[in-house]
Amino acid sequence: HLPSLRVQVLIRTIRTARTQAEEREMIQKECAAIRSSFREEDNTYRCRNVAKLLYMHMLGYPAHFGQLECLKLIASQKFTDKRIGYLGAMLLLDERQDVHLLMTNCIKNDLNHSTQYVQGLSLCTLGCMGSSEMCRDLAGEVEKLLKTSNSYLRKKAALCAVHVIRKVPELMEMFLPATKNLLSEKNHGVLHTSVVLLTEMCERSPDMLSHFRKLVPQLVRILKNLIMSGYSPEHDVSGISDPFLQVRILRLLRILGKGDDDSSEAMNDILAQVATNTETSKNVGNAILYETVLTIMDIKSESGLRVLAINILGRFLLNNDKNIRYVALTSLLKTVQTDHNAVQRHRSTIVDCLKDLDVSIKRRAMELSFALVNGNNIRGMMKELLYFLDSCDPDFKADCASGIFLAAEKYAPSKRWHIDTVMRVLTTAGSYVRDDSVPNLIQLITNSVEMHAYTVQRLYKALLDDISQQPLVQVASWCIGEYGDLLVSGQCEEEEPIQVSEDEVLDVLEGLLVSNLSTPVTRAYSLTAIMKLSTRFSSVNRIKKVVSIYGSSIDVELQQRAVEYNALFKKYDHMRPALLERMPIMEKTATNGPTDIAQTNGETDSTILDTKHLPSITHPARRCNYHICFCLAGIPPMTAYNKNGLKIEFTFERSNPSPNIAVITIHATNSTEADMTEFVFQAAVPKTFQLQLLSPSSNVVPALNQGSVTQVIRVLNPQKQQLRMRIKLTYTHKGSPVQDLAEVNNFPPQSWQ
Amino acid sequence: MIKFLLMVNKQGQTRLSRYYEQVELGKRASLEADVVRGCLARRKEECSFVEFKDYKLVYRQYAALFIVVGITENENELSIYELVHNFVEVLDKYFSRVSELDIMFSLDKVHIILDEMILNGHIVETNKTRILAPLLALDKMAES
């Protein structure tokens, strides 16, 4: 049996592999050799084999068959064996393997070993991967070692205790006595890990936190010694004495001082001292300052100290080191709400960071900038933010655009400025703007009555330049449809009015309809806009032609609209002007959905050309505001029942495949202040008819006409007799059941003839 | 706390990996690949801290090797940045100007050094002499 390869030789061999397949082959060969060596219980090479296994494991190859071997190594007397065994345990084992339970005894023995390095190994391993059972069994040993005078062991025991507490929180109490004199240690390793242990205990238990508050003076003293003492070669990092310890102490102070006046006061001086005396030329010093700032901001510090902290952050922003700028912006973002004025002072530096090359810095600078915008600085800030929008990464554009819209809405100094800003965003980042911005912008434009001529002119000019950005195109189409008359009459006051003819405007809108760049939604917008212009322009024939062409469009949405508009030209021409009237000012409601906007118009059958699209006839579940569509089917709606606040309307459709079937949709609305629940509508017809009732949309009729229940009835009337119906209504209103019967006799003749 | 520490070269090969938080063995490979990709894509002007999933990465490049440390939200990034350098200085001291090959061929020793510095995701010792003491003792033991 050939002696196994030494680890280095194996590594060298593997490196010669030229392909992944070759490497895999070598590894498999070696694994097979190792496996047989394990089977033969070969003690001499076990250590070496496990070491090789660990290397292969790191490369990503399975090594589970070595788990048991690690245990054998741990149990060996040789330190070199134990070393690899414990390392293997930490790398290969986790709690889910049963194997680790077998380790408990070994670890227990090793925790009491005569050599401190062995004790150290077992502490380290237990602290890394000990399960709850192991921790429970061995907590006593760890606690003992926490009290030893051997600093090498004490520091490791502290961190091991942290792990034990994490795994078995109930055991935290047992470590309390040992913490008594941890902070009197001179050894920095012990100090450091003790602070970590204390931190863990304070974070887990409010009782512990109160208990340890009395340590604040001691911690302050230690920190002071670190700063004031001269050069100490043992812990020096670039001229600062043990910065890692300073940082940990500052963090513990933060936890102890939070929400507690006395503790905060006790640490006030030392924080000011650290803040002013720490050398800032290297990263080390800045790491300490960073932690100091975080602590000052979290505890109850006096205002002078807080301003000092924010000024440190302001200085960080000017630092050449990008890491420091990043950290500063992160912290400022956290404090901008609570210390708004102090952060405002650094606004120009923050805005400069918008031009930084680092993506995370730019993002934070953008978020901070939006947080700092107010009525006083809106003009200046918006200039910077718009410039940023032009040049930033696409990932940012959507958020930036939304942020700009929000800021503009809150602080716009004038309507003209607001519209200009919106235009700027739409033209430079139009394709990144969020979908919900379109209705919001339309509402803004509608409500800026005196700017209509200016807005439509600017939007028209933008369309001439570029029709690829859909949100811009949609808003522009809508606007031209509404205010096209102002456009051609050259009424603009804000700037030089352009000369444009009706035909030119229609050319542009028709261009949108045929362009490949337009989405279906955009096409719908432009068709509707063209239609609206039929009451504002004189070239009605041209519009009629366009509308009729699209009556056979493949796009169902477009087709339906065209058909309906055609009908408007023909049978319902008398209604056209009223329907296509200018939209009135919209109240901004909470949900801002199109139906809410429609409600404030009052009349339910006037300008319901909402901002999205006309609902289709095939969705009777829509709100009853859309009477217009049912009108277009040819049969007028009727009120079948109206009593005690409950109103039931019938609308009609002829079912094309069989003209003997009348399809009726009931719309139930409730004008009282309480909902009508458990609403059930039943109908009966004379013997010569047949009736089919489909499922209702719901059985709650909401109060105050906030919605309706709809239900479809199909009536077969083969003998074409006059339609009559008896209906029964049951519902619960204000807790009491209500029932009513009624006869419906006023069906329009068209519904049954 | 520190979630993991990786040493990866520019070709994406892992030279050292240590996890202080449970990460399934199967998931480690893809995690390491993602991390490396994230760091290799960084330009010189960008800072050394990367927001990664729901935690952060601190990375530093030394010649052809990247040292990447995954840390939780509440950890001081600048301090960890210093810690990485401290680690490299210790390696330098032991190996006399450490190189990638040193790390590859003496992986177990690097682990010993690391274990003396970081335990369970927290710093346990930063003094170089004290960190190297057990390893030097072990070396003496092996010679005799």
PDB file of N, CA and C in Angstrom, chain B residues 37-93:
ATOM      1  N   ARG B  37     -18.090  37.756  -7.822  1.00  0.00           N
ATOM      2  CA  ARG B  37     -18.558  38.509  -8.975  1.00  0.00           C
ATOM      3  C   ARG B  37     -18.828  39.951  -8.588  1.00  0.00           C
ATOM      4  N   GLY B  38     -19.486  40.109  -7.419  1.00  0.00           N
ATOM      5  CA  GLY B  38     -19.787  41.452  -6.941  1.00  0.00           C
ATOM      6  C   GLY B  38     -18.536  42.279  -6.757  1.00  0.00           C
ATOM      7  N   CYS B  39     -17.499  41.658  -6.186  1.00  0.00           N
ATOM      8  CA  CYS B  39     -16.277  42.419  -5.913  1.00  0.00           C
ATOM      9  C   CYS B  39     -15.441  42.648  -7.149  1.00  0.00           C
ATOM     10  N   LEU B  40     -15.387  41.683  -8.020  1.00  0.00           N
ATOM     11  CA  LEU B  40     -14.574  41.850  -9.218  1.00  0.00           C
ATOM     12  C   LEU B  40     -15.131  42.926 -10.121  1.00  0.00           C
ATOM     13  N   ALA B  41     -16.454  43.126 -10.063  1.00  0.00           N
ATOM     14  CA  ALA B  41     -17.083  44.111 -10.930  1.00  0.00           C
ATOM     15  C   ALA B  41     -16.827  45.539 -10.464  1.00  0.00           C
ATOM     16  N   ARG B  42     -16.300  45.704  -9.255  1.00  0.00           N
ATOM     17  CA  ARG B  42     -16.134  47.046  -8.703  1.00  0.00           C
ATOM     18  C   ARG B  42     -14.978  47.769  -9.371  1.00  0.00           C
ATOM     19  N   ARG B  43     -15.206  49.031  -9.605  1.00  0.00           N
ATOM     20  CA  ARG B  43     -14.135  49.843 -10.199  1.00  0.00           C
ATOM     21  C   ARG B  43     -13.311  50.469  -9.093  1.00  0.00           C
ATOM     22  N   LYS B  44     -12.205  51.063  -9.509  1.00  0.00           N
ATOM     23  CA  LYS B  44     -11.284  51.625  -8.517  1.00  0.00           C
ATOM     24  C   LYS B  44     -11.904  52.781  -7.745  1.00  0.00           C
ATOM     25  N   GLU B  45     -12.782  53.553  -8.412  1.00  0.00           N
ATOM     26  CA  GLU B  45     -13.343  54.736  -7.749  1.00  0.00           C
ATOM     27  C   GLU B  45     -14.421  54.381  -6.746  1.00  0.00           C
ATOM     28  N   GLU B  46     -14.828  53.110  -6.760  1.00  0.00           N
ATOM     29  CA  GLU B  46     -15.923  52.763  -5.868  1.00  0.00           C
ATOM     30  C   GLU B  46     -15.401  52.366  -4.509  1.00  0.00           C
ATOM     31  N   CYS B  47     -16.234  52.529  -3.494  1.00  0.00           N
ATOM     32  CA  CYS B  47     -15.756  52.289  -2.145  1.00  0.00           C
ATOM     33  C   CYS B  47     -15.732  50.799  -1.843  1.00  0.00           C
ATOM     34  N   SER B  48     -15.109  50.463  -0.717  1.00  0.00           N
ATOM     35  CA  SER B  48     -14.844  49.065  -0.408  1.00  0.00           C
ATOM     36  C   SER B  48     -15.993  48.362   0.266  1.00  0.00           C
ATOM     37  N   PHE B  49     -17.144  49.017   0.342  1.00  0.00           N
ATOM     38  CA  PHE B  49     -18.269  48.397   1.022  1.00  0.00           C
ATOM     39  C   PHE B  49     -19.377  48.156   0.015  1.00  0.00           C
ATOM     40  N   VAL B  50     -19.880  46.952   0.005  1.00  0.00           N
ATOM     41  CA  VAL B  50     -20.923  46.598  -0.952  1.00  0.00           C
ATOM     42  C   VAL B  50     -22.157  46.134  -0.212  1.00  0.00           C
ATOM     43  N   GLU B  51     -23.298  46.652  -0.601  1.00  0.00           N
ATOM     44  CA  GLU B  51     -24.528  46.127  -0.027  1.00  0.00           C
ATOM     45  C   GLU B  51     -24.882  44.835  -0.744  1.00  0.00           C
ATOM     46  N   PHE B  52     -24.983  43.771   0.023  1.00  0.00           N
ATOM     47  CA  PHE B  52     -25.146  42.439  -0.562  1.00  0.00           C
ATOM     48  C   PHE B  52     -26.275  41.743   0.166  1.00  0.00           C
ATOM     49  N   LYS B  53     -27.310  41.370  -0.564  1.00  0.00           N
ATOM     50  CA  LYS B  53     -28.497  40.734   0.059  1.00  0.00           C
ATOM     51  C   LYS B  53     -28.921  41.560   1.272  1.00  0.00           C
ATOM     52  N   ASP B  54     -29.039  40.935   2.433  1.00  0.00           N
ATOM     53  CA  ASP B  54     -29.479  41.750   3.571  1.00  0.00           C
ATOM     54  C   ASP B  54     -28.336  42.051   4.533  1.00  0.00           C
ATOM     55  N   TYR B  55     -27.098  41.931   4.026  1.00  0.00           N
ATOM     56  CA  TYR B  55     -25.981  42.326   4.871  1.00  0.00           C
ATOM     57  C   TYR B  55     -24.951  43.065   4.016  1.00  0.00           C
ATOM     58  N   LYS B  56     -23.743  43.235   4.553  1.00  0.00           N
ATOM     59  CA  LYS B  56     -22.743  44.032   3.839  1.00  0.00           C
ATOM     60  C   LYS B  56     -21.466  43.232   3.619  1.00  0.00           C
ATOM     61  N   LEU B  57     -20.727  43.632   2.602  1.00  0.00           N
ATOM     62  CA  LEU B  57     -19.415  43.047   2.350  1.00  0.00           C
ATOM     63  C   LEU B  57     -18.369  44.130   2.475  1.00  0.00           C
ATOM     64  N   VAL B  58     -17.253  43.765   3.101  1.00  0.00           N
ATOM     65  CA  VAL B  58     -16.102  44.658   3.110  1.00  0.00           C
ATOM     66  C   VAL B  58     -15.018  43.924   2.362  1.00  0.00           C
ATOM     67  N   TYR B  59     -14.437  44.538   1.348  1.00  0.00           N
ATOM     68  CA  TYR B  59     -13.410  43.824   0.610  1.00  0.00           C
ATOM     69  C   TYR B  59     -12.180  44.676   0.432  1.00  0.00           C
ATOM     70  N   ARG B  60     -11.057  43.976   0.339  1.00  0.00           N
ATOM     71  CA  ARG B  60      -9.785  44.658   0.092  1.00  0.00           C
ATOM     72  C   ARG B  60      -8.987  43.800  -0.846  1.00  0.00           C
ATOM     73  N   GLN B  61      -8.301  44.460  -1.760  1.00  0.00           N
ATOM     74  CA  GLN B  61      -7.527  43.698  -2.714  1.00  0.00           C
ATOM     75  C   GLN B  61      -6.053  43.799  -2.386  1.00  0.00           C
ATOM     76  N   TYR B  62      -5.401  42.644  -2.388  1.00  0.00           N
ATOM     77  CA  TYR B  62      -3.957  42.620  -2.193  1.00  0.00           C
ATOM     78  C   TYR B  62      -3.388  41.831  -3.359  1.00  0.00           C
ATOM     79  N   ALA B  63      -2.737  42.514  -4.246  1.00  0.00           N
ATOM     80  CA  ALA B  63      -2.215  41.898  -5.479  1.00  0.00           C
ATOM     81  C   ALA B  63      -3.363  41.148  -6.162  1.00  0.00           C
ATOM     82  N   ALA B  64      -3.207  39.829  -6.314  1.00  0.00           N
ATOM     83  CA  ALA B  64      -4.233  39.092  -7.049  1.00  0.00           C
ATOM     84  C   ALA B  64      -5.314  38.522  -6.153  1.00  0.00           C
ATOM     85  N   LEU B  65      -5.235  38.790  -4.854  1.00  0.00           N
ATOM     86  CA  LEU B  65      -6.189  38.205  -3.915  1.00  0.00           C
ATOM     87  C   LEU B  65      -7.169  39.234  -3.371  1.00  0.00           C
ATOM     88  N   PHE B  66      -8.418  38.807  -3.301  1.00  0.00           N
ATOM     89  CA  PHE B  66      -9.420  39.633  -2.629  1.00  0.00           C
ATOM     90  C   PHE B  66      -9.710  39.013  -1.277  1.00  0.00           C
ATOM     91  N   ILE B  67      -9.704  39.833  -0.257  1.00  0.00           N
ATOM     92  CA  ILE B  67     -10.190  39.348   1.034  1.00  0.00           C
ATOM     93  C   ILE B  67     -11.559  39.979   1.229  1.00  0.00           C
ATOM     94  N   VAL B  68     -12.557  39.138   1.404  1.00  0.00           N
ATOM     95  CA  VAL B  68     -13.923  39.641   1.533  1.00  0.00           C
ATOM     96  C   VAL B  68     -14.495  39.199   2.870  1.00  0.00           C
ATOM     97  N   VAL B  69     -15.030  40.143   3.607  1.00  0.00           N
ATOM     98  CA  VAL B  69     -15.624  39.829   4.897  1.00  0.00           C
ATOM     99  C   VAL B  69     -17.101  40.198   4.840  1.00  0.00           C
ATOM    100  N   GLY B  70     -17.945  39.244   5.175  1.00  0.00           N
ATOM    101  CA  GLY B  70     -19.376  39.538   5.242  1.00  0.00           C
ATOM    102  C   GLY B  70     -19.704  39.965   6.657  1.00  0.00           C
ATOM    103  N   ILE B  71     -20.374  41.117   6.804  1.00  0.00           N
ATOM    104  CA  ILE B  71     -20.677  41.599   8.151  1.00  0.00           C
ATOM    105  C   ILE B  71     -22.148  41.947   8.288  1.00  0.00           C
ATOM    106  N   THR B  72     -22.610  41.923   9.534  1.00  0.00           N
ATOM    107  CA  THR B  72     -23.996  42.291   9.800  1.00  0.00           C
ATOM    108  C   THR B  72     -24.133  43.801   9.785  1.00  0.00           C
ATOM    109  N   GLU B  73     -25.385  44.261   9.721  1.00  0.00           N
ATOM    110  CA  GLU B  73     -25.695  45.681   9.606  1.00  0.00           C
ATOM    111  C   GLU B  73     -25.053  46.554  10.670  1.00  0.00           C
ATOM    112  N   ASN B  74     -24.959  46.038  11.888  1.00  0.00           N
ATOM    113  CA  ASN B  74     -24.536  46.905  12.984  1.00  0.00           C
ATOM    114  C   ASN B  74     -23.022  46.973  13.166  1.00  0.00           C
ATOM    115  N   GLU B  75     -22.277  46.349  12.298  1.00  0.00           N
ATOM    116  CA  GLU B  75     -20.835  46.336  12.443  1.00  0.00           C
ATOM    117  C   GLU B  75     -20.236  47.591  11.804  1.00  0.00           C
ATOM    118  N   ASN B  76     -19.143  48.069  12.384  1.00  0.00           N
ATOM    119  CA  ASN B  76     -18.460  49.264  11.898  1.00  0.00           C
ATOM    120  C   ASN B  76     -17.593  48.901  10.704  1.00  0.00           C
ATOM    121  N   GLU B  77     -17.992  49.364   9.518  1.00  0.00           N
ATOM    122  CA  GLU B  77     -17.289  48.972   8.295  1.00  0.00           C
ATOM    123  C   GLU B  77     -15.826  49.396   8.293  1.00  0.00           C
ATOM    124  N   LEU B  78     -15.567  50.602   8.781  1.00  0.00           N
ATOM    125  CA  LEU B  78     -14.194  51.109   8.760  1.00  0.00           C
ATOM    126  C   LEU B  78     -13.311  50.278   9.673  1.00  0.00           C
ATOM    127  N   SER B  79     -13.884  49.825  10.777  1.00  0.00           N
ATOM    128  CA  SER B  79     -13.124  49.005  11.716  1.00  0.00           C
ATOM    129  C   SER B  79     -12.781  47.652  11.101  1.00  0.00           C
ATOM    130  N   ILE B  80     -13.721  47.063  10.418  1.00  0.00           N
ATOM    131  CA  ILE B  80     -13.473  45.773   9.762  1.00  0.00           C
ATOM    132  C   ILE B  80     -12.446  45.949   8.657  1.00  0.00           C
ATOM    133  N   TYR B  81     -12.504  47.076   7.983  1.00  0.00           N
ATOM    134  CA  TYR B  81     -11.527  47.398   6.944  1.00  0.00           C
ATOM    135  C   TYR B  81     -10.119  47.382   7.531  1.00  0.00           C
ATOM    136  N   GLU B  82      -9.982  47.931   8.731  1.00  0.00           N
ATOM    137  CA  GLU B  82      -8.697  47.907   9.452  1.00  0.00           C
ATOM    138  C   GLU B  82      -8.326  46.492   9.837  1.00  0.00           C
ATOM    139  N   LEU B  83      -9.327  45.731  10.264  1.00  0.00           N
ATOM    140  CA  LEU B  83      -9.081  44.374  10.724  1.00  0.00           C
ATOM    141  C   LEU B  83      -8.487  43.519   9.610  1.00  0.00           C
ATOM    142  N   VAL B  84      -9.015  43.683   8.408  1.00  0.00           N
ATOM    143  CA  VAL B  84      -8.502  42.910   7.271  1.00  0.00           C
ATOM    144  C   VAL B  84      -7.026  43.202   7.085  1.00  0.00           C
ATOM    145  N   HIS B  85      -6.680  44.472   7.183  1.00  0.00           N
ATOM    146  CA  HIS B  85      -5.283  44.831   7.017  1.00  0.00           C
ATOM    147  C   HIS B  85      -4.423  44.250   8.128  1.00  0.00           C
ATOM    148  N   ASN B  86      -4.961  44.249   9.317  1.00  0.00           N
ATOM    149  CA  ASN B  86      -4.269  43.656  10.448  1.00  0.00           C
ATOM    150  C   ASN B  86      -3.976  42.180  10.178  1.00  0.00           C
ATOM    151  N   PHE B  87      -4.954  41.483   9.651  1.00  0.00           N
ATOM    152  CA  PHE B  87      -4.820  40.064   9.324  1.00  0.00           C
ATOM    153  C   PHE B  87      -3.699  39.858   8.312  1.00  0.00           C
ATOM    154  N   VAL B  88      -3.701  40.687   7.283  1.00  0.00           N
ATOM    155  CA  VAL B  88      -2.672  40.563   6.253  1.00  0.00           C
ATOM    156  C   VAL B  88      -1.293  40.840   6.837  1.00  0.00           C
ATOM    157  N   GLU B  89      -1.224  41.802   7.757  1.00  0.00           N
ATOM    158  CA  GLU B  89       0.064  42.107   8.376  1.00  0.00           C
ATOM    159  C   GLU B  89       0.571  40.938   9.200  1.00  0.00           C
ATOM    160  N   VAL B  90      -0.341  40.247   9.872  1.00  0.00           N
ATOM    161  CA  VAL B  90       0.063  39.065  10.639  1.00  0.00           C
ATOM    162  C   VAL B  90       0.595  37.996   9.697  1.00  0.00           C
ATOM    163  N   LEU B  91      -0.125  37.779   8.588  1.00  0.00           N
ATOM    164  CA  LEU B  91       0.315  36.773   7.612  1.00  0.00           C
ATOM    165  C   LEU B  91       1.700  37.138   7.071  1.00  0.00           C
ATOM    166  N   ASP B  92       1.859  38.438   6.795  1.00  0.00           N
ATOM    167  CA  ASP B  92       3.141  38.935   6.307  1.00  0.00           C
ATOM    168  C   ASP B  92       4.258  38.616   7.287  1.00  0.00           C
ATOM    169  N   LYS B  93       3.947  38.805   8.561  1.00  0.00           N
ATOM    170  CA  LYS B  93       4.964  38.601   9.587  1.00  0.00           C
ATOM    171  C   LYS B  93       5.368  37.139   9.639  1.00  0.00           C
TER     172      LYS B  93
END
